[in-house]
Amino acid sequence: MRVSQNKVTFGLEKVHIAFFDDQAPQQPAWKTPIPIPGAVRFTPTAVGESTNFYADNTLYFSYTANNGYTAELEMANVPDAILAEMLGWEIDENGALIEVSDAIPKHFALMAQIQGDKRNRRFVFYDCVASRPAKERTTKAESITPATDVLNLTISPIEIDGKMIVRGEMELNDSNAAVFNSFFDAVYVPDFGGDS
């Protein structure tokens, strides 16, 4: 078991989206991650209720369900091609992004990096679905404040190697440099060894 070398973490960067690959023979599977520059903010909020059982005049058993997260992902701009695939929208013959009311959003993995004071950490949330982005449109005043895209995400557990997994997080260490350095080449799948 390795202990983090960082005292603090900060700085979201290197956001990638990897759409599910429903045609792959081994499931779950994801397509090649696509980098999306312009990360501003990612705020996941845990979903799941706690259950407490009392016996012998004390708390006898406590359990918290892990139902994933709801989250906001704020980006400087999400490219139209990504939005179209993510939300099931279409780009017409003239290049216009068309919002389709009965579109079915695609599932994807969200990957990114957080900087640390000693070593960077990379993470993946395996099963995400986005809803329509919020984008404020304002007039230009004395100073220019860029408008951002805010995607609301639902992040669910997914079965991988017989375990229900929500996310993975990896910090660079002396023995995982090869895996860490290729983290964004494909969605990282946990290696449980012989424990599964």
Short mmCIF file of N, CA and C in Angstrom, two decimals:
data_model
loop_
_atom_site.label_atom_id
_atom_site.label_comp_id
_atom_site.label_asym_id
_atom_site.label_seq_id
_atom_site.Cartn_x
_atom_site.Cartn_y
_atom_site.Cartn_z
N MET A 1 0.84 -1.19 0.00
CA MET A 1 0.00 0.00 0.00
C MET A 1 0.88 1.24 0.00
N ARG A 2 0.63 2.12 -0.94
CA ARG A 2 1.45 3.32 -1.08
C ARG A 2 0.72 4.50 -0.47
N VAL A 3 1.48 5.39 0.16
CA VAL A 3 0.93 6.59 0.77
C VAL A 3 1.21 7.76 -0.16
N SER A 4 0.23 8.66 -0.31
CA SER A 4 0.41 9.82 -1.18
C SER A 4 1.59 10.66 -0.71
N GLN A 5 2.35 11.17 -1.69
CA GLN A 5 3.48 12.05 -1.39
C GLN A 5 3.04 13.51 -1.27
N ASN A 6 1.79 13.80 -1.63
CA ASN A 6 1.33 15.18 -1.65
C ASN A 6 0.79 15.64 -0.31
N LYS A 7 1.04 16.91 -0.02
CA LYS A 7 0.38 17.57 1.11
C LYS A 7 -0.92 18.22 0.65
N VAL A 8 -0.90 18.74 -0.60
CA VAL A 8 -2.09 19.37 -1.16
C VAL A 8 -2.20 19.00 -2.64
N THR A 9 -3.41 19.09 -3.17
CA THR A 9 -3.65 18.94 -4.60
C THR A 9 -4.40 20.17 -5.09
N PHE A 10 -4.23 20.46 -6.37
CA PHE A 10 -4.83 21.66 -6.95
C PHE A 10 -4.75 21.54 -8.47
N GLY A 11 -5.45 22.40 -9.17
CA GLY A 11 -5.24 22.52 -10.61
C GLY A 11 -5.78 21.39 -11.45
N LEU A 12 -7.01 21.52 -11.94
CA LEU A 12 -7.61 20.53 -12.85
C LEU A 12 -7.09 20.77 -14.26
N GLU A 13 -6.68 19.69 -14.95
CA GLU A 13 -6.20 19.81 -16.32
C GLU A 13 -6.32 18.46 -17.02
N LYS A 14 -6.01 18.45 -18.32
CA LYS A 14 -5.96 17.24 -19.13
C LYS A 14 -7.27 16.44 -19.12
N VAL A 15 -8.40 17.13 -19.22
CA VAL A 15 -9.69 16.44 -19.27
C VAL A 15 -9.79 15.65 -20.58
N HIS A 16 -10.21 14.40 -20.46
CA HIS A 16 -10.44 13.52 -21.61
C HIS A 16 -11.82 12.87 -21.46
N ILE A 17 -12.44 12.61 -22.59
CA ILE A 17 -13.71 11.87 -22.65
C ILE A 17 -13.46 10.61 -23.49
N ALA A 18 -13.91 9.46 -22.97
CA ALA A 18 -13.82 8.20 -23.73
C ALA A 18 -15.22 7.59 -23.79
N PHE A 19 -15.81 7.60 -24.96
CA PHE A 19 -17.17 7.07 -25.13
C PHE A 19 -17.16 5.55 -25.05
N PHE A 20 -18.27 4.99 -24.56
CA PHE A 20 -18.42 3.54 -24.51
C PHE A 20 -18.31 2.97 -25.92
N ASP A 21 -17.71 1.80 -26.02
CA ASP A 21 -17.62 1.06 -27.27
C ASP A 21 -18.52 -0.16 -27.16
N ASP A 22 -19.76 -0.02 -27.61
CA ASP A 22 -20.74 -1.11 -27.48
C ASP A 22 -20.45 -2.29 -28.39
N GLN A 23 -19.58 -2.10 -29.39
CA GLN A 23 -19.29 -3.16 -30.36
C GLN A 23 -18.14 -4.06 -29.94
N ALA A 24 -17.40 -3.66 -28.91
CA ALA A 24 -16.25 -4.45 -28.48
C ALA A 24 -16.71 -5.79 -27.91
N PRO A 25 -15.97 -6.89 -28.18
CA PRO A 25 -16.39 -8.20 -27.68
C PRO A 25 -16.32 -8.31 -26.16
N GLN A 26 -15.33 -7.66 -25.54
CA GLN A 26 -15.18 -7.69 -24.08
C GLN A 26 -15.79 -6.42 -23.51
N GLN A 27 -16.72 -6.55 -22.59
CA GLN A 27 -17.41 -5.40 -22.00
C GLN A 27 -17.12 -5.31 -20.51
N PRO A 28 -17.08 -4.10 -19.92
CA PRO A 28 -17.25 -2.83 -20.61
C PRO A 28 -16.00 -2.45 -21.39
N ALA A 29 -16.20 -1.63 -22.41
CA ALA A 29 -15.09 -1.17 -23.25
C ALA A 29 -15.33 0.27 -23.64
N TRP A 30 -14.25 0.99 -23.87
CA TRP A 30 -14.33 2.39 -24.23
C TRP A 30 -13.51 2.65 -25.48
N LYS A 31 -13.91 3.65 -26.24
CA LYS A 31 -13.14 4.09 -27.40
C LYS A 31 -11.93 4.88 -26.90
N THR A 32 -11.06 5.26 -27.82
CA THR A 32 -9.86 6.03 -27.48
C THR A 32 -10.26 7.36 -26.85
N PRO A 33 -9.65 7.71 -25.71
CA PRO A 33 -9.97 8.99 -25.05
C PRO A 33 -9.67 10.20 -25.95
N ILE A 34 -10.55 11.18 -25.87
CA ILE A 34 -10.43 12.41 -26.66
C ILE A 34 -10.11 13.56 -25.71
N PRO A 35 -9.00 14.27 -25.92
CA PRO A 35 -8.68 15.40 -25.04
C PRO A 35 -9.60 16.59 -25.31
N ILE A 36 -10.03 17.24 -24.24
CA ILE A 36 -10.84 18.47 -24.34
C ILE A 36 -10.13 19.55 -23.53
N PRO A 37 -9.46 20.48 -24.20
CA PRO A 37 -8.77 21.54 -23.46
C PRO A 37 -9.75 22.52 -22.82
N GLY A 38 -9.28 23.26 -21.85
CA GLY A 38 -10.10 24.31 -21.25
C GLY A 38 -10.81 23.91 -19.98
N ALA A 39 -10.21 23.03 -19.17
CA ALA A 39 -10.83 22.62 -17.91
C ALA A 39 -10.89 23.79 -16.94
N VAL A 40 -12.05 24.01 -16.34
CA VAL A 40 -12.24 25.09 -15.36
C VAL A 40 -12.51 24.51 -13.97
N ARG A 41 -13.47 23.56 -13.90
CA ARG A 41 -13.91 23.09 -12.57
C ARG A 41 -14.60 21.75 -12.72
N PHE A 42 -14.38 20.86 -11.75
CA PHE A 42 -15.10 19.58 -11.67
C PHE A 42 -15.51 19.37 -10.22
N THR A 43 -16.81 19.27 -9.97
CA THR A 43 -17.30 19.16 -8.59
C THR A 43 -18.25 17.97 -8.44
N PRO A 44 -17.72 16.80 -8.09
CA PRO A 44 -18.59 15.65 -7.84
C PRO A 44 -19.17 15.69 -6.43
N THR A 45 -20.43 15.26 -6.32
CA THR A 45 -21.11 15.16 -5.03
C THR A 45 -21.59 13.72 -4.86
N ALA A 46 -21.21 13.08 -3.77
CA ALA A 46 -21.55 11.68 -3.53
C ALA A 46 -23.06 11.49 -3.43
N VAL A 47 -23.54 10.36 -4.00
CA VAL A 47 -24.95 9.98 -3.94
C VAL A 47 -25.05 8.64 -3.21
N GLY A 48 -25.88 8.58 -2.20
CA GLY A 48 -26.06 7.34 -1.43
C GLY A 48 -26.45 7.68 0.00
N GLU A 49 -27.44 6.96 0.51
CA GLU A 49 -27.93 7.23 1.86
C GLU A 49 -27.27 6.31 2.87
N SER A 50 -27.17 6.82 4.10
CA SER A 50 -26.63 6.02 5.21
C SER A 50 -27.79 5.34 5.95
N THR A 51 -27.55 4.11 6.35
CA THR A 51 -28.52 3.36 7.15
C THR A 51 -27.86 2.97 8.46
N ASN A 52 -28.51 3.32 9.56
CA ASN A 52 -28.00 2.97 10.89
C ASN A 52 -28.97 2.01 11.58
N PHE A 53 -28.42 0.98 12.17
CA PHE A 53 -29.22 -0.01 12.91
C PHE A 53 -28.76 -0.02 14.36
N TYR A 54 -29.71 0.13 15.27
CA TYR A 54 -29.38 0.20 16.68
C TYR A 54 -29.82 -1.08 17.39
N ALA A 55 -28.95 -1.59 18.26
CA ALA A 55 -29.25 -2.74 19.11
C ALA A 55 -28.39 -2.63 20.36
N ASP A 56 -28.83 -3.25 21.43
CA ASP A 56 -28.11 -3.19 22.71
C ASP A 56 -27.83 -1.74 23.12
N ASN A 57 -28.79 -0.87 22.84
CA ASN A 57 -28.70 0.54 23.23
C ASN A 57 -27.51 1.28 22.61
N THR A 58 -27.08 0.82 21.42
CA THR A 58 -25.96 1.49 20.75
C THR A 58 -26.08 1.31 19.24
N LEU A 59 -25.26 2.04 18.51
CA LEU A 59 -25.21 1.86 17.07
C LEU A 59 -24.55 0.52 16.79
N TYR A 60 -25.33 -0.43 16.29
CA TYR A 60 -24.89 -1.81 16.12
C TYR A 60 -24.29 -2.07 14.74
N PHE A 61 -24.87 -1.39 13.72
CA PHE A 61 -24.42 -1.57 12.35
C PHE A 61 -24.73 -0.30 11.56
N SER A 62 -23.79 0.12 10.73
CA SER A 62 -23.98 1.28 9.89
C SER A 62 -23.51 0.96 8.48
N TYR A 63 -24.29 1.40 7.49
CA TYR A 63 -23.95 1.13 6.10
C TYR A 63 -24.29 2.35 5.26
N THR A 64 -23.40 2.72 4.36
CA THR A 64 -23.65 3.81 3.43
C THR A 64 -23.62 3.27 2.01
N ALA A 65 -24.72 3.45 1.30
CA ALA A 65 -24.80 2.98 -0.09
C ALA A 65 -23.99 3.91 -0.98
N ASN A 66 -23.23 3.32 -1.91
CA ASN A 66 -22.47 4.10 -2.88
C ASN A 66 -23.19 4.01 -4.22
N ASN A 67 -23.95 5.05 -4.53
CA ASN A 67 -24.69 5.10 -5.79
C ASN A 67 -24.03 6.02 -6.80
N GLY A 68 -22.74 6.27 -6.61
CA GLY A 68 -22.01 7.11 -7.55
C GLY A 68 -22.03 8.57 -7.14
N TYR A 69 -22.12 9.44 -8.14
CA TYR A 69 -22.05 10.88 -7.91
C TYR A 69 -22.97 11.61 -8.87
N THR A 70 -23.33 12.82 -8.49
CA THR A 70 -23.77 13.82 -9.45
C THR A 70 -22.63 14.83 -9.50
N ALA A 71 -22.44 15.48 -10.64
CA ALA A 71 -21.28 16.36 -10.76
C ALA A 71 -21.55 17.47 -11.75
N GLU A 72 -20.77 18.53 -11.61
CA GLU A 72 -20.72 19.59 -12.62
C GLU A 72 -19.32 19.62 -13.19
N LEU A 73 -19.23 19.63 -14.51
CA LEU A 73 -17.96 19.78 -15.21
C LEU A 73 -18.04 21.08 -15.99
N GLU A 74 -17.20 22.03 -15.59
CA GLU A 74 -17.18 23.33 -16.26
C GLU A 74 -15.96 23.40 -17.17
N MET A 75 -16.21 23.69 -18.43
CA MET A 75 -15.16 23.77 -19.44
C MET A 75 -15.24 25.12 -20.14
N ALA A 76 -14.11 25.60 -20.63
CA ALA A 76 -14.11 26.86 -21.39
C ALA A 76 -15.05 26.73 -22.59
N ASN A 77 -14.97 25.59 -23.28
CA ASN A 77 -15.84 25.35 -24.42
C ASN A 77 -15.77 23.86 -24.76
N VAL A 78 -16.92 23.23 -24.88
CA VAL A 78 -16.95 21.83 -25.31
C VAL A 78 -17.19 21.83 -26.82
N PRO A 79 -16.30 21.22 -27.60
CA PRO A 79 -16.46 21.23 -29.07
C PRO A 79 -17.80 20.64 -29.50
N ASP A 80 -18.34 21.19 -30.58
CA ASP A 80 -19.65 20.74 -31.08
C ASP A 80 -19.68 19.25 -31.37
N ALA A 81 -18.60 18.71 -31.94
CA ALA A 81 -18.58 17.28 -32.28
C ALA A 81 -18.70 16.42 -31.03
N ILE A 82 -18.06 16.86 -29.93
CA ILE A 82 -18.14 16.12 -28.66
C ILE A 82 -19.56 16.23 -28.10
N LEU A 83 -20.12 17.44 -28.09
CA LEU A 83 -21.48 17.62 -27.58
C LEU A 83 -22.48 16.79 -28.37
N ALA A 84 -22.33 16.77 -29.69
CA ALA A 84 -23.26 16.02 -30.53
C ALA A 84 -23.23 14.54 -30.19
N GLU A 85 -22.04 13.98 -30.04
CA GLU A 85 -21.95 12.55 -29.70
C GLU A 85 -22.39 12.29 -28.27
N MET A 86 -22.00 13.17 -27.37
CA MET A 86 -22.31 13.00 -25.95
C MET A 86 -23.81 13.04 -25.68
N LEU A 87 -24.51 13.95 -26.34
CA LEU A 87 -25.92 14.19 -26.05
C LEU A 87 -26.87 13.60 -27.09
N GLY A 88 -26.32 13.01 -28.15
CA GLY A 88 -27.16 12.45 -29.20
C GLY A 88 -27.73 13.49 -30.13
N TRP A 89 -27.11 14.67 -30.15
CA TRP A 89 -27.54 15.73 -31.05
C TRP A 89 -26.95 15.48 -32.44
N GLU A 90 -27.19 16.39 -33.37
CA GLU A 90 -26.69 16.22 -34.73
C GLU A 90 -26.03 17.50 -35.22
N ILE A 91 -25.10 17.34 -36.14
CA ILE A 91 -24.52 18.46 -36.85
C ILE A 91 -25.02 18.35 -38.29
N ASP A 92 -25.69 19.41 -38.77
CA ASP A 92 -26.30 19.33 -40.10
C ASP A 92 -25.27 19.60 -41.20
N GLU A 93 -25.75 19.63 -42.44
CA GLU A 93 -24.88 19.78 -43.61
C GLU A 93 -24.14 21.12 -43.63
N ASN A 94 -24.66 22.11 -42.91
CA ASN A 94 -24.02 23.43 -42.87
C ASN A 94 -23.16 23.62 -41.63
N GLY A 95 -23.00 22.56 -40.84
CA GLY A 95 -22.16 22.65 -39.65
C GLY A 95 -22.87 23.17 -38.42
N ALA A 96 -24.19 23.30 -38.46
CA ALA A 96 -24.95 23.78 -37.30
C ALA A 96 -25.17 22.63 -36.31
N LEU A 97 -24.96 22.92 -35.04
CA LEU A 97 -25.25 21.95 -33.98
C LEU A 97 -26.74 22.00 -33.68
N ILE A 98 -27.42 20.88 -33.87
CA ILE A 98 -28.88 20.82 -33.72
C ILE A 98 -29.23 20.00 -32.48
N GLU A 99 -29.95 20.64 -31.56
CA GLU A 99 -30.42 19.94 -30.36
C GLU A 99 -31.66 19.13 -30.72
N VAL A 100 -31.57 17.83 -30.52
CA VAL A 100 -32.66 16.90 -30.84
C VAL A 100 -33.38 16.55 -29.55
N SER A 101 -34.69 16.80 -29.49
CA SER A 101 -35.41 16.71 -28.21
C SER A 101 -35.50 15.28 -27.68
N ASP A 102 -35.57 14.28 -28.57
CA ASP A 102 -35.70 12.90 -28.09
C ASP A 102 -34.38 12.13 -28.19
N ALA A 103 -33.28 12.86 -28.20
CA ALA A 103 -31.97 12.23 -28.33
C ALA A 103 -31.64 11.41 -27.09
N ILE A 104 -30.87 10.35 -27.27
CA ILE A 104 -30.42 9.50 -26.17
C ILE A 104 -28.94 9.76 -25.94
N PRO A 105 -28.59 10.27 -24.76
CA PRO A 105 -27.17 10.56 -24.47
C PRO A 105 -26.34 9.29 -24.43
N LYS A 106 -25.05 9.43 -24.77
CA LYS A 106 -24.12 8.30 -24.72
C LYS A 106 -23.37 8.28 -23.39
N HIS A 107 -23.06 7.09 -22.94
CA HIS A 107 -22.25 6.92 -21.74
C HIS A 107 -20.77 7.08 -22.10
N PHE A 108 -20.00 7.58 -21.15
CA PHE A 108 -18.58 7.80 -21.38
C PHE A 108 -17.81 7.76 -20.07
N ALA A 109 -16.51 7.61 -20.19
CA ALA A 109 -15.61 7.73 -19.04
C ALA A 109 -15.03 9.14 -19.07
N LEU A 110 -14.89 9.73 -17.89
CA LEU A 110 -14.28 11.05 -17.74
C LEU A 110 -12.92 10.87 -17.08
N MET A 111 -11.89 11.41 -17.72
CA MET A 111 -10.53 11.28 -17.21
C MET A 111 -9.91 12.68 -17.10
N ALA A 112 -9.04 12.86 -16.12
CA ALA A 112 -8.37 14.16 -15.96
C ALA A 112 -7.19 14.00 -15.02
N GLN A 113 -6.50 15.11 -14.83
CA GLN A 113 -5.34 15.15 -13.92
C GLN A 113 -5.50 16.30 -12.93
N ILE A 114 -5.09 16.04 -11.71
CA ILE A 114 -5.01 17.05 -10.66
C ILE A 114 -3.54 17.19 -10.30
N GLN A 115 -3.06 18.40 -10.24
CA GLN A 115 -1.67 18.62 -9.85
C GLN A 115 -1.53 18.48 -8.34
N GLY A 116 -0.35 18.06 -7.93
CA GLY A 116 -0.03 17.98 -6.50
C GLY A 116 1.25 18.75 -6.24
N ASP A 117 1.49 19.04 -4.96
CA ASP A 117 2.71 19.78 -4.65
C ASP A 117 3.95 18.92 -4.85
N LYS A 118 3.81 17.59 -4.84
CA LYS A 118 4.93 16.68 -5.09
C LYS A 118 4.73 15.88 -6.38
N ARG A 119 3.57 15.24 -6.51
CA ARG A 119 3.31 14.38 -7.66
C ARG A 119 1.88 14.56 -8.14
N ASN A 120 1.70 14.44 -9.45
CA ASN A 120 0.37 14.59 -10.03
C ASN A 120 -0.46 13.33 -9.82
N ARG A 121 -1.79 13.53 -9.82
CA ARG A 121 -2.74 12.42 -9.70
C ARG A 121 -3.63 12.43 -10.93
N ARG A 122 -3.91 11.26 -11.45
CA ARG A 122 -4.82 11.12 -12.58
C ARG A 122 -6.01 10.28 -12.14
N PHE A 123 -7.20 10.62 -12.66
CA PHE A 123 -8.40 9.90 -12.24
C PHE A 123 -9.29 9.59 -13.43
N VAL A 124 -10.13 8.59 -13.22
CA VAL A 124 -11.14 8.22 -14.20
C VAL A 124 -12.44 7.89 -13.46
N PHE A 125 -13.54 8.45 -13.94
CA PHE A 125 -14.89 8.07 -13.53
C PHE A 125 -15.44 7.26 -14.69
N TYR A 126 -15.80 6.00 -14.44
CA TYR A 126 -16.00 5.03 -15.51
C TYR A 126 -17.31 5.13 -16.27
N ASP A 127 -18.39 5.54 -15.63
CA ASP A 127 -19.70 5.53 -16.30
C ASP A 127 -20.42 6.84 -16.06
N CYS A 128 -20.28 7.76 -17.00
CA CYS A 128 -20.88 9.09 -16.89
C CYS A 128 -21.92 9.30 -18.00
N VAL A 129 -22.93 10.08 -17.67
CA VAL A 129 -23.91 10.54 -18.66
C VAL A 129 -24.11 12.03 -18.40
N ALA A 130 -24.14 12.81 -19.48
CA ALA A 130 -24.29 14.25 -19.36
C ALA A 130 -25.69 14.69 -19.76
N SER A 131 -26.16 15.75 -19.14
CA SER A 131 -27.39 16.39 -19.59
C SER A 131 -27.00 17.69 -20.30
N ARG A 132 -27.97 18.35 -20.90
CA ARG A 132 -27.70 19.54 -21.69
C ARG A 132 -26.88 20.56 -20.91
N PRO A 133 -25.88 21.16 -21.55
CA PRO A 133 -25.04 22.12 -20.83
C PRO A 133 -25.74 23.46 -20.62
N ALA A 134 -25.38 24.10 -19.52
CA ALA A 134 -25.83 25.47 -19.27
C ALA A 134 -24.74 26.41 -19.75
N LYS A 135 -25.12 27.43 -20.48
CA LYS A 135 -24.14 28.42 -20.95
C LYS A 135 -24.79 29.79 -20.88
N GLU A 136 -24.23 30.64 -20.03
CA GLU A 136 -24.78 31.98 -19.86
C GLU A 136 -24.32 32.87 -21.01
N ARG A 137 -25.24 33.60 -21.59
CA ARG A 137 -24.93 34.53 -22.68
C ARG A 137 -25.11 35.95 -22.14
N THR A 138 -24.03 36.71 -22.08
CA THR A 138 -24.11 38.07 -21.56
C THR A 138 -23.46 39.03 -22.55
N THR A 139 -23.82 40.29 -22.40
CA THR A 139 -23.24 41.30 -23.27
C THR A 139 -21.82 41.64 -22.81
N LYS A 140 -21.04 42.20 -23.71
CA LYS A 140 -19.67 42.62 -23.38
C LYS A 140 -19.73 43.95 -22.65
N ALA A 141 -18.99 44.06 -21.55
CA ALA A 141 -18.95 45.30 -20.77
C ALA A 141 -17.53 45.86 -20.81
N GLU A 142 -17.12 46.57 -19.72
CA GLU A 142 -15.79 47.16 -19.69
C GLU A 142 -14.69 46.10 -19.79
N SER A 143 -14.93 44.96 -19.17
CA SER A 143 -13.98 43.84 -19.26
C SER A 143 -14.71 42.64 -19.83
N ILE A 144 -13.94 41.76 -20.44
CA ILE A 144 -14.53 40.57 -21.07
C ILE A 144 -14.41 39.39 -20.13
N THR A 145 -15.54 38.75 -19.82
CA THR A 145 -15.57 37.53 -19.02
C THR A 145 -16.04 36.40 -19.92
N PRO A 146 -15.16 35.44 -20.22
CA PRO A 146 -15.55 34.36 -21.12
C PRO A 146 -16.73 33.55 -20.56
N ALA A 147 -17.64 33.16 -21.44
CA ALA A 147 -18.72 32.24 -21.07
C ALA A 147 -18.17 30.82 -21.08
N THR A 148 -18.64 29.99 -20.18
CA THR A 148 -18.18 28.60 -20.09
C THR A 148 -19.34 27.65 -20.30
N ASP A 149 -19.02 26.40 -20.63
CA ASP A 149 -20.02 25.34 -20.72
C ASP A 149 -20.01 24.58 -19.39
N VAL A 150 -21.18 24.39 -18.79
CA VAL A 150 -21.31 23.62 -17.56
C VAL A 150 -22.16 22.39 -17.85
N LEU A 151 -21.52 21.22 -17.78
CA LEU A 151 -22.22 19.96 -18.01
C LEU A 151 -22.61 19.34 -16.67
N ASN A 152 -23.87 18.96 -16.54
CA ASN A 152 -24.32 18.22 -15.36
C ASN A 152 -24.19 16.74 -15.66
N LEU A 153 -23.46 16.03 -14.79
CA LEU A 153 -23.17 14.62 -15.01
C LEU A 153 -23.84 13.75 -13.97
N THR A 154 -24.27 12.58 -14.39
CA THR A 154 -24.66 11.50 -13.49
C THR A 154 -23.61 10.41 -13.64
N ILE A 155 -22.97 10.05 -12.53
CA ILE A 155 -21.89 9.07 -12.53
C ILE A 155 -22.35 7.86 -11.76
N SER A 156 -22.39 6.70 -12.42
CA SER A 156 -22.95 5.49 -11.82
C SER A 156 -21.88 4.43 -11.63
N PRO A 157 -22.10 3.49 -10.70
CA PRO A 157 -21.20 2.33 -10.60
C PRO A 157 -21.33 1.44 -11.83
N ILE A 158 -20.25 0.76 -12.17
CA ILE A 158 -20.23 -0.15 -13.31
C ILE A 158 -19.47 -1.40 -12.89
N GLU A 159 -19.87 -2.55 -13.40
CA GLU A 159 -19.19 -3.80 -13.03
C GLU A 159 -17.95 -4.01 -13.88
N ILE A 160 -16.82 -4.14 -13.21
CA ILE A 160 -15.54 -4.45 -13.85
C ILE A 160 -14.88 -5.56 -13.05
N ASP A 161 -14.61 -6.67 -13.71
CA ASP A 161 -13.93 -7.79 -13.06
C ASP A 161 -14.65 -8.26 -11.80
N GLY A 162 -15.98 -8.28 -11.87
CA GLY A 162 -16.79 -8.79 -10.77
C GLY A 162 -16.97 -7.84 -9.60
N LYS A 163 -16.48 -6.61 -9.73
CA LYS A 163 -16.65 -5.61 -8.66
C LYS A 163 -17.39 -4.40 -9.22
N MET A 164 -18.21 -3.78 -8.38
CA MET A 164 -18.92 -2.56 -8.79
C MET A 164 -17.99 -1.38 -8.54
N ILE A 165 -17.56 -0.74 -9.62
CA ILE A 165 -16.54 0.30 -9.59
C ILE A 165 -17.16 1.63 -9.98
N VAL A 166 -16.73 2.70 -9.32
CA VAL A 166 -17.19 4.05 -9.67
C VAL A 166 -16.05 4.85 -10.30
N ARG A 167 -14.90 4.85 -9.64
CA ARG A 167 -13.78 5.65 -10.15
C ARG A 167 -12.46 5.01 -9.77
N GLY A 168 -11.42 5.46 -10.43
CA GLY A 168 -10.06 5.07 -10.11
C GLY A 168 -9.20 6.31 -10.06
N GLU A 169 -8.20 6.30 -9.19
CA GLU A 169 -7.31 7.45 -9.04
C GLU A 169 -5.90 6.94 -8.84
N MET A 170 -4.94 7.53 -9.54
CA MET A 170 -3.57 7.04 -9.49
C MET A 170 -2.60 8.21 -9.34
N GLU A 171 -1.68 8.07 -8.41
CA GLU A 171 -0.60 9.04 -8.23
C GLU A 171 0.69 8.41 -8.73
N LEU A 172 1.47 9.19 -9.43
CA LEU A 172 2.75 8.70 -9.93
C LEU A 172 3.63 8.24 -8.77
N ASN A 173 4.20 7.01 -8.91
CA ASN A 173 5.15 6.53 -7.90
C ASN A 173 6.29 5.80 -8.60
N ASP A 174 7.18 5.22 -7.83
CA ASP A 174 8.39 4.63 -8.39
C ASP A 174 8.13 3.38 -9.23
N SER A 175 6.97 2.74 -9.04
CA SER A 175 6.73 1.47 -9.73
C SER A 175 5.65 1.52 -10.80
N ASN A 176 4.93 2.66 -10.94
CA ASN A 176 3.83 2.68 -11.90
C ASN A 176 4.02 3.69 -13.03
N ALA A 177 5.26 4.13 -13.27
CA ALA A 177 5.51 5.19 -14.26
C ALA A 177 4.96 4.84 -15.64
N ALA A 178 5.15 3.60 -16.08
CA ALA A 178 4.69 3.22 -17.42
C ALA A 178 3.16 3.33 -17.53
N VAL A 179 2.46 2.83 -16.53
CA VAL A 179 0.99 2.88 -16.55
C VAL A 179 0.53 4.33 -16.40
N PHE A 180 1.16 5.07 -15.50
CA PHE A 180 0.79 6.47 -15.27
C PHE A 180 0.99 7.30 -16.55
N ASN A 181 2.12 7.11 -17.21
CA ASN A 181 2.43 7.90 -18.40
C ASN A 181 1.52 7.58 -19.58
N SER A 182 0.96 6.38 -19.62
CA SER A 182 0.04 6.01 -20.71
C SER A 182 -1.43 6.08 -20.27
N PHE A 183 -1.69 6.74 -19.15
CA PHE A 183 -3.03 6.78 -18.55
C PHE A 183 -4.09 7.28 -19.52
N PHE A 184 -3.76 8.27 -20.35
CA PHE A 184 -4.75 8.86 -21.24
C PHE A 184 -4.78 8.21 -22.62
N ASP A 185 -4.00 7.15 -22.82
CA ASP A 185 -4.03 6.43 -24.10
C ASP A 185 -5.27 5.56 -24.23
N ALA A 186 -5.74 5.04 -23.10
CA ALA A 186 -6.94 4.20 -23.05
C ALA A 186 -7.48 4.27 -21.63
N VAL A 187 -8.76 3.93 -21.46
CA VAL A 187 -9.35 3.96 -20.12
C VAL A 187 -8.66 2.92 -19.24
N TYR A 188 -8.15 3.37 -18.11
CA TYR A 188 -7.45 2.48 -17.19
C TYR A 188 -8.44 1.50 -16.57
N VAL A 189 -8.11 0.21 -16.66
CA VAL A 189 -8.93 -0.84 -16.05
C VAL A 189 -8.17 -1.37 -14.84
N PRO A 190 -8.82 -1.45 -13.68
CA PRO A 190 -8.10 -1.87 -12.47
C PRO A 190 -7.50 -3.25 -12.60
N ASP A 191 -6.36 -3.43 -11.96
CA ASP A 191 -5.67 -4.71 -11.90
C ASP A 191 -5.76 -5.21 -10.46
N PHE A 192 -6.67 -6.15 -10.21
CA PHE A 192 -6.88 -6.68 -8.87
C PHE A 192 -5.99 -7.88 -8.58
N GLY A 193 -5.19 -8.28 -9.53
CA GLY A 193 -4.33 -9.46 -9.32
C GLY A 193 -5.18 -10.69 -9.16
N GLY A 194 -4.82 -11.52 -8.19
CA GLY A 194 -5.54 -12.77 -7.95
C GLY A 194 -6.65 -12.63 -6.94
N ASP A 195 -6.99 -11.38 -6.53
CA ASP A 195 -7.97 -11.18 -5.47
C ASP A 195 -9.40 -11.23 -5.95
N SER A 196 -9.62 -11.13 -7.27
CA SER A 196 -10.99 -11.04 -7.74
C SER A 196 -11.61 -12.42 -7.91
#
